[in-house]
Amino acid sequence: EDQVTQSPEALRLQEGESSSLNCSYTVSGLRGLFWYRQDPGKGPEFLFTLYSAGEEKEKERLKATLTKKESFLHITAPKPEDSATYLCAVQVRTEYGNKLVFGAGTILRVKS
Amino acid sequence: DTAVSQTPKYLVTQMGNDKSIKCEQNLGHDTMYWYKQDSKKFLKIMFSYNNKELIINETVPNRFSPKSPDKAHLNLHINSLELGDSAVYFCASRPGLAGGSSYNEQFFGPGTRLTVL
């Protein structure tokens, strides 16, 4: 069965304290790994897509990397506005078409 | 504003009732989805439609019936609501091949919080 596991479940950082979130996966036939940000009471907001091991993508203070078994979301010098739940999802192929399988998310709190 | 919109934002109802949630996207996307996010925050796909045609139907009770009157709309009707249906329901859309390098990116609506009493 396709599985996505995110760690830690929750992370508290001081402003400026860099860290990484982990997303490990076991899937049959990965067709992309996605990172989303979700603020309370809102829908997930797309951040990155990674398709192959070794690929990296950056956006402001965030950098996503991908290996054959996991992805990391690195947060450099975070600010309070980076506080959110970060969701990882893998796209897998089914007989009906592609679908996203989500992890449970990492709740990030950045204190000033 | 170009976006995925859902109505209502909140829905509180009694067990056994029938209710509908509406979703519209004005992004010109080909594919639309319904997801359920439970109390543990797991997002799980329920249905996927491509150009008004049902593509994915996960193991969802047949009390849930999606309807796509056109490419821009995907509504969700739920019959005989149960306590376990309480969750946040998200609609999403994806550009498909017309989206170029963004063809796989899914855009989510704001969610509908359903509470069954």
mmCIF file of C-alpha atoms in Angstrom:
data_model
loop_
_atom_site.group_PDB
_atom_site.id
_atom_site.type_symbol
_atom_site.label_atom_id
_atom_site.label_comp_id
_atom_site.label_asym_id
_atom_site.label_seq_id
_atom_site.Cartn_x
_atom_site.Cartn_y
_atom_site.Cartn_z
ATOM 1 C CA GLU A 1 0.000 0.000 0.000
ATOM 2 C CA ASP A 2 1.230 3.493 -0.839
ATOM 3 C CA GLN A 3 2.325 5.346 2.309
ATOM 4 C CA VAL A 4 3.625 8.783 3.133
ATOM 5 C CA THR A 5 5.077 9.521 6.576
ATOM 6 C CA GLN A 6 6.006 13.003 7.716
ATOM 7 C CA SER A 7 8.187 13.894 10.671
ATOM 8 C CA PRO A 8 8.215 15.529 13.075
ATOM 9 C CA GLU A 9 4.482 15.891 13.743
ATOM 10 C CA ALA A 10 5.113 19.327 15.185
ATOM 11 C CA LEU A 11 8.115 21.633 15.238
ATOM 12 C CA ARG A 12 8.690 24.804 17.222
ATOM 13 C CA LEU A 13 11.461 27.119 16.066
ATOM 14 C CA GLN A 14 12.752 30.482 17.097
ATOM 15 C CA GLU A 15 12.812 33.097 14.384
ATOM 16 C CA GLY A 16 16.020 32.619 12.412
ATOM 17 C CA GLU A 17 16.543 29.017 13.574
ATOM 18 C CA SER A 18 16.904 26.887 10.448
ATOM 19 C CA SER A 19 15.592 23.313 10.322
ATOM 20 C CA SER A 20 14.248 20.586 8.037
ATOM 21 C CA LEU A 21 11.007 18.671 7.686
ATOM 22 C CA ASN A 22 11.067 15.090 6.473
ATOM 23 C CA CYS A 23 8.733 13.188 4.164
ATOM 24 C CA SER A 24 9.441 9.499 3.602
ATOM 25 C CA TYR A 25 7.420 7.405 1.208
ATOM 26 C CA THR A 26 6.860 3.857 0.020
ATOM 27 C CA VAL A 27 4.960 3.821 -3.226
ATOM 28 C CA SER A 28 4.773 1.727 -6.324
ATOM 29 C CA GLY A 29 5.426 4.018 -9.208
ATOM 30 C CA LEU A 30 6.195 7.538 -8.000
ATOM 31 C CA ARG A 31 5.007 10.161 -10.454
ATOM 32 C CA GLY A 32 6.026 13.219 -8.519
ATOM 33 C CA LEU A 33 6.309 14.470 -4.953
ATOM 34 C CA PHE A 34 4.466 17.609 -3.887
ATOM 35 C CA TRP A 35 4.811 20.009 -0.989
ATOM 36 C CA TYR A 36 1.867 22.119 0.134
ATOM 37 C CA ARG A 37 1.410 24.705 2.858
ATOM 38 C CA GLN A 38 -1.888 24.833 4.769
ATOM 39 C CA ASP A 39 -2.896 27.709 7.018
ATOM 40 C CA PRO A 40 -5.645 27.179 9.636
ATOM 41 C CA GLY A 41 -9.110 27.243 8.096
ATOM 42 C CA LYS A 42 -7.770 27.348 4.527
ATOM 43 C CA GLY A 43 -7.085 24.975 1.693
ATOM 44 C CA PRO A 44 -3.606 23.673 0.909
ATOM 45 C CA GLU A 45 -1.451 26.020 -1.154
ATOM 46 C CA PHE A 46 0.972 24.535 -3.675
ATOM 47 C CA LEU A 47 4.688 25.030 -3.003
ATOM 48 C CA PHE A 48 6.806 22.582 -5.038
ATOM 49 C CA THR A 49 6.792 19.557 -7.278
ATOM 50 C CA LEU A 50 9.822 17.258 -7.529
ATOM 51 C CA TYR A 51 10.009 14.461 -10.053
ATOM 52 C CA SER A 52 13.398 12.801 -9.821
ATOM 53 C CA ALA A 53 16.013 11.946 -7.197
ATOM 54 C CA GLY A 54 18.569 14.717 -6.839
ATOM 55 C CA GLU A 55 16.137 17.423 -7.889
ATOM 56 C CA GLU A 56 15.970 20.582 -5.769
ATOM 57 C CA LYS A 57 13.626 23.570 -5.837
ATOM 58 C CA GLU A 58 13.738 26.833 -3.907
ATOM 59 C CA LYS A 59 11.284 29.556 -3.039
ATOM 60 C CA GLU A 60 12.256 32.340 -0.652
ATOM 61 C CA ARG A 61 13.300 30.638 2.615
ATOM 62 C CA LEU A 62 12.176 27.175 1.520
ATOM 63 C CA LYS A 63 14.130 24.528 -0.346
ATOM 64 C CA ALA A 64 12.786 21.095 -1.241
ATOM 65 C CA THR A 65 15.010 18.130 -2.089
ATOM 66 C CA LEU A 66 14.217 14.600 -3.221
ATOM 67 C CA THR A 67 15.928 11.222 -2.886
ATOM 68 C CA LYS A 68 14.630 7.803 -3.891
ATOM 69 C CA LYS A 69 12.963 7.279 -0.515
ATOM 70 C CA GLU A 70 12.370 10.688 1.022
ATOM 71 C CA SER A 71 12.100 14.409 0.588
ATOM 72 C CA PHE A 72 13.213 17.228 2.826
ATOM 73 C CA LEU A 73 11.801 20.705 3.146
ATOM 74 C CA HIS A 74 14.565 22.932 4.439
ATOM 75 C CA ILE A 75 13.558 26.189 6.082
ATOM 76 C CA THR A 76 16.343 28.757 6.331
ATOM 77 C CA ALA A 77 16.064 31.593 8.877
ATOM 78 C CA PRO A 78 12.302 31.157 9.300
ATOM 79 C CA LYS A 79 9.979 34.014 10.183
ATOM 80 C CA PRO A 80 6.708 33.892 12.158
ATOM 81 C CA GLU A 81 4.748 34.093 8.895
ATOM 82 C CA ASP A 82 6.188 30.699 7.923
ATOM 83 C CA SER A 83 4.056 29.143 10.669
ATOM 84 C CA ALA A 84 1.654 26.681 9.021
ATOM 85 C CA THR A 85 1.092 22.984 8.439
ATOM 86 C CA TYR A 86 3.320 21.621 5.685
ATOM 87 C CA LEU A 87 1.882 18.710 3.751
ATOM 88 C CA CYS A 88 3.787 16.273 1.599
ATOM 89 C CA ALA A 89 2.030 14.226 -1.088
ATOM 90 C CA VAL A 90 3.137 11.670 -3.628
ATOM 91 C CA GLN A 91 1.436 11.210 -6.963
ATOM 92 C CA VAL A 92 0.874 7.570 -7.819
ATOM 93 C CA ARG A 93 -0.625 5.868 -10.794
ATOM 94 C CA THR A 94 -3.795 3.841 -10.407
ATOM 95 C CA GLU A 95 -5.748 1.967 -13.036
ATOM 96 C CA TYR A 96 -8.054 4.966 -13.188
ATOM 97 C CA GLY A 97 -5.446 7.691 -13.374
ATOM 98 C CA ASN A 98 -3.005 9.557 -11.147
ATOM 99 C CA LYS A 99 -3.892 10.453 -7.580
ATOM 100 C CA LEU A 100 -2.203 12.238 -4.677
ATOM 101 C CA VAL A 101 -1.523 10.369 -1.430
ATOM 102 C CA PHE A 102 -0.933 12.805 1.432
ATOM 103 C CA GLY A 103 1.026 12.546 4.649
ATOM 104 C CA ALA A 104 -0.433 13.814 7.934
ATOM 105 C CA GLY A 105 1.615 16.982 7.826
ATOM 106 C CA THR A 106 4.100 18.793 10.057
ATOM 107 C CA ILE A 107 2.785 21.695 12.121
ATOM 108 C CA LEU A 108 5.439 24.407 12.183
ATOM 109 C CA ARG A 109 5.391 27.245 14.734
ATOM 110 C CA VAL A 110 7.966 30.001 14.470
ATOM 111 C CA LYS A 111 8.229 32.330 17.451
ATOM 112 C CA SER A 112 9.668 35.820 17.283
ATOM 113 C CA ASP B 1 -10.306 36.594 -8.722
ATOM 114 C CA THR B 2 -9.262 33.364 -10.401
ATOM 115 C CA ALA B 3 -9.717 30.597 -7.906
ATOM 116 C CA VAL B 4 -11.458 27.489 -6.707
ATOM 117 C CA SER B 5 -14.512 28.432 -4.651
ATOM 118 C CA GLN B 6 -16.782 26.321 -2.472
ATOM 119 C CA THR B 7 -20.130 26.924 -0.826
ATOM 120 C CA PRO B 8 -21.046 26.794 1.932
ATOM 121 C CA LYS B 9 -18.016 27.390 4.152
ATOM 122 C CA TYR B 10 -19.747 25.788 7.133
ATOM 123 C CA LEU B 11 -22.534 23.230 7.176
ATOM 124 C CA VAL B 12 -24.162 21.978 10.376
ATOM 125 C CA THR B 13 -26.896 19.394 10.028
ATOM 126 C CA GLN B 14 -28.637 16.487 11.687
ATOM 127 C CA MET B 15 -27.967 12.804 11.096
ATOM 128 C CA GLY B 16 -30.052 11.373 8.300
ATOM 129 C CA ASN B 17 -30.336 14.622 6.337
ATOM 130 C CA ASP B 18 -29.257 15.089 2.720
ATOM 131 C CA LYS B 19 -26.924 17.974 1.873
ATOM 132 C CA SER B 20 -24.908 19.324 -1.058
ATOM 133 C CA ILE B 21 -21.618 21.180 -1.352
ATOM 134 C CA LYS B 22 -20.887 23.211 -4.473
ATOM 135 C CA CYS B 23 -17.530 23.807 -6.114
ATOM 136 C CA GLU B 24 -16.601 26.081 -8.989
ATOM 137 C CA GLN B 25 -13.254 26.829 -10.594
ATOM 138 C CA ASN B 26 -12.664 29.677 -13.047
ATOM 139 C CA LEU B 27 -9.115 28.587 -13.874
ATOM 140 C CA GLY B 28 -10.078 26.721 -17.030
ATOM 141 C CA HIS B 29 -8.761 23.473 -15.588
ATOM 142 C CA ASP B 30 -9.633 20.053 -17.004
ATOM 143 C CA THR B 31 -9.662 17.958 -13.851
ATOM 144 C CA MET B 32 -11.477 18.451 -10.557
ATOM 145 C CA TYR B 33 -11.337 16.550 -7.272
ATOM 146 C CA TRP B 34 -13.083 16.106 -3.954
ATOM 147 C CA TYR B 35 -10.983 15.406 -0.862
ATOM 148 C CA LYS B 36 -11.941 14.681 2.738
ATOM 149 C CA GLN B 37 -9.743 15.923 5.608
ATOM 150 C CA ASP B 38 -10.556 14.176 8.866
ATOM 151 C CA SER B 39 -9.867 15.276 12.423
ATOM 152 C CA LYS B 40 -6.311 13.896 12.193
ATOM 153 C CA LYS B 41 -5.708 16.207 9.251
ATOM 154 C CA PHE B 42 -5.207 13.426 6.692
ATOM 155 C CA LEU B 43 -6.324 14.551 3.238
ATOM 156 C CA LYS B 44 -7.802 11.661 1.266
ATOM 157 C CA ILE B 45 -9.031 11.746 -2.289
ATOM 158 C CA MET B 46 -12.670 10.811 -2.811
ATOM 159 C CA PHE B 47 -13.390 11.490 -6.474
ATOM 160 C CA SER B 48 -11.731 12.822 -9.588
ATOM 161 C CA TYR B 49 -13.471 14.144 -12.697
ATOM 162 C CA ASN B 50 -11.868 14.959 -16.027
ATOM 163 C CA ASN B 51 -13.943 17.014 -18.462
ATOM 164 C CA LYS B 52 -17.166 16.018 -16.638
ATOM 165 C CA GLU B 53 -16.264 12.323 -16.673
ATOM 166 C CA LEU B 54 -15.669 10.358 -13.446
ATOM 167 C CA ILE B 55 -12.083 9.101 -13.395
ATOM 168 C CA ILE B 56 -11.357 8.103 -9.813
ATOM 169 C CA ASN B 57 -13.842 6.851 -7.246
ATOM 170 C CA GLU B 58 -12.076 5.773 -4.096
ATOM 171 C CA THR B 59 -13.763 3.501 -1.551
ATOM 172 C CA VAL B 60 -16.393 6.054 -0.661
ATOM 173 C CA PRO B 61 -19.910 5.014 0.479
ATOM 174 C CA ASN B 62 -22.444 5.350 -2.310
ATOM 175 C CA ARG B 63 -24.284 7.875 -0.132
ATOM 176 C CA PHE B 64 -21.764 10.292 -1.665
ATOM 177 C CA SER B 65 -22.579 11.234 -5.238
ATOM 178 C CA PRO B 66 -20.529 13.754 -7.198
ATOM 179 C CA LYS B 67 -22.098 15.613 -10.094
ATOM 180 C CA SER B 68 -20.279 17.634 -12.741
ATOM 181 C CA PRO B 69 -22.709 19.704 -14.834
ATOM 182 C CA ASP B 70 -19.815 21.230 -16.773
ATOM 183 C CA LYS B 71 -16.020 21.374 -16.706
ATOM 184 C CA ALA B 72 -15.991 24.264 -14.212
ATOM 185 C CA HIS B 73 -18.284 22.744 -11.598
ATOM 186 C CA LEU B 74 -18.114 19.671 -9.408
ATOM 187 C CA ASN B 75 -20.758 19.348 -6.723
ATOM 188 C CA LEU B 76 -20.945 16.776 -3.946
ATOM 189 C CA HIS B 77 -24.272 15.454 -2.718
ATOM 190 C CA ILE B 78 -24.404 13.407 0.462
ATOM 191 C CA ASN B 79 -27.450 11.334 1.396
ATOM 192 C CA SER B 80 -28.407 10.079 4.856
ATOM 193 C CA LEU B 81 -25.622 11.889 6.666
ATOM 194 C CA GLU B 82 -23.823 10.030 9.465
ATOM 195 C CA LEU B 83 -21.738 11.253 12.396
ATOM 196 C CA GLY B 84 -18.593 9.902 10.731
ATOM 197 C CA ASP B 85 -19.139 12.196 7.751
ATOM 198 C CA SER B 86 -18.103 15.161 9.893
ATOM 199 C CA ALA B 87 -14.917 16.524 8.325
ATOM 200 C CA VAL B 88 -13.609 19.300 6.128
ATOM 201 C CA TYR B 89 -14.262 18.686 2.432
ATOM 202 C CA PHE B 90 -11.961 20.273 -0.133
ATOM 203 C CA CYS B 91 -12.490 20.723 -3.817
ATOM 204 C CA ALA B 92 -9.428 21.008 -6.040
ATOM 205 C CA SER B 93 -8.620 21.408 -9.709
ATOM 206 C CA ARG B 94 -5.637 20.697 -11.967
ATOM 207 C CA PRO B 95 -4.770 22.251 -15.321
ATOM 208 C CA GLY B 96 -3.863 19.084 -17.186
ATOM 209 C CA LEU B 97 -1.751 19.226 -20.334
ATOM 210 C CA ALA B 98 -2.865 22.774 -21.122
ATOM 211 C CA GLY B 99 -1.045 23.904 -17.997
ATOM 212 C CA GLY B 100 2.394 23.224 -19.455
ATOM 213 C CA SER B 101 4.951 22.564 -16.725
ATOM 214 C CA SER B 102 2.218 23.200 -14.114
ATOM 215 C CA TYR B 103 -0.027 20.444 -15.430
ATOM 216 C CA ASN B 104 0.165 18.408 -12.225
ATOM 217 C CA GLU B 105 -0.294 21.212 -9.707
ATOM 218 C CA GLN B 106 -3.554 21.014 -7.828
ATOM 219 C CA PHE B 107 -5.262 24.177 -6.637
ATOM 220 C CA PHE B 108 -7.491 23.784 -3.602
ATOM 221 C CA GLY B 109 -10.622 25.577 -2.529
ATOM 222 C CA PRO B 110 -11.065 27.010 0.988
ATOM 223 C CA GLY B 111 -12.898 23.940 2.285
ATOM 224 C CA THR B 112 -16.357 23.214 3.687
ATOM 225 C CA ARG B 113 -16.518 22.192 7.339
ATOM 226 C CA LEU B 114 -19.354 19.696 7.702
ATOM 227 C CA THR B 115 -20.621 18.924 11.194
ATOM 228 C CA VAL B 116 -23.203 16.175 11.612
ATOM 229 C CA LEU B 117 -25.054 16.220 14.946
#
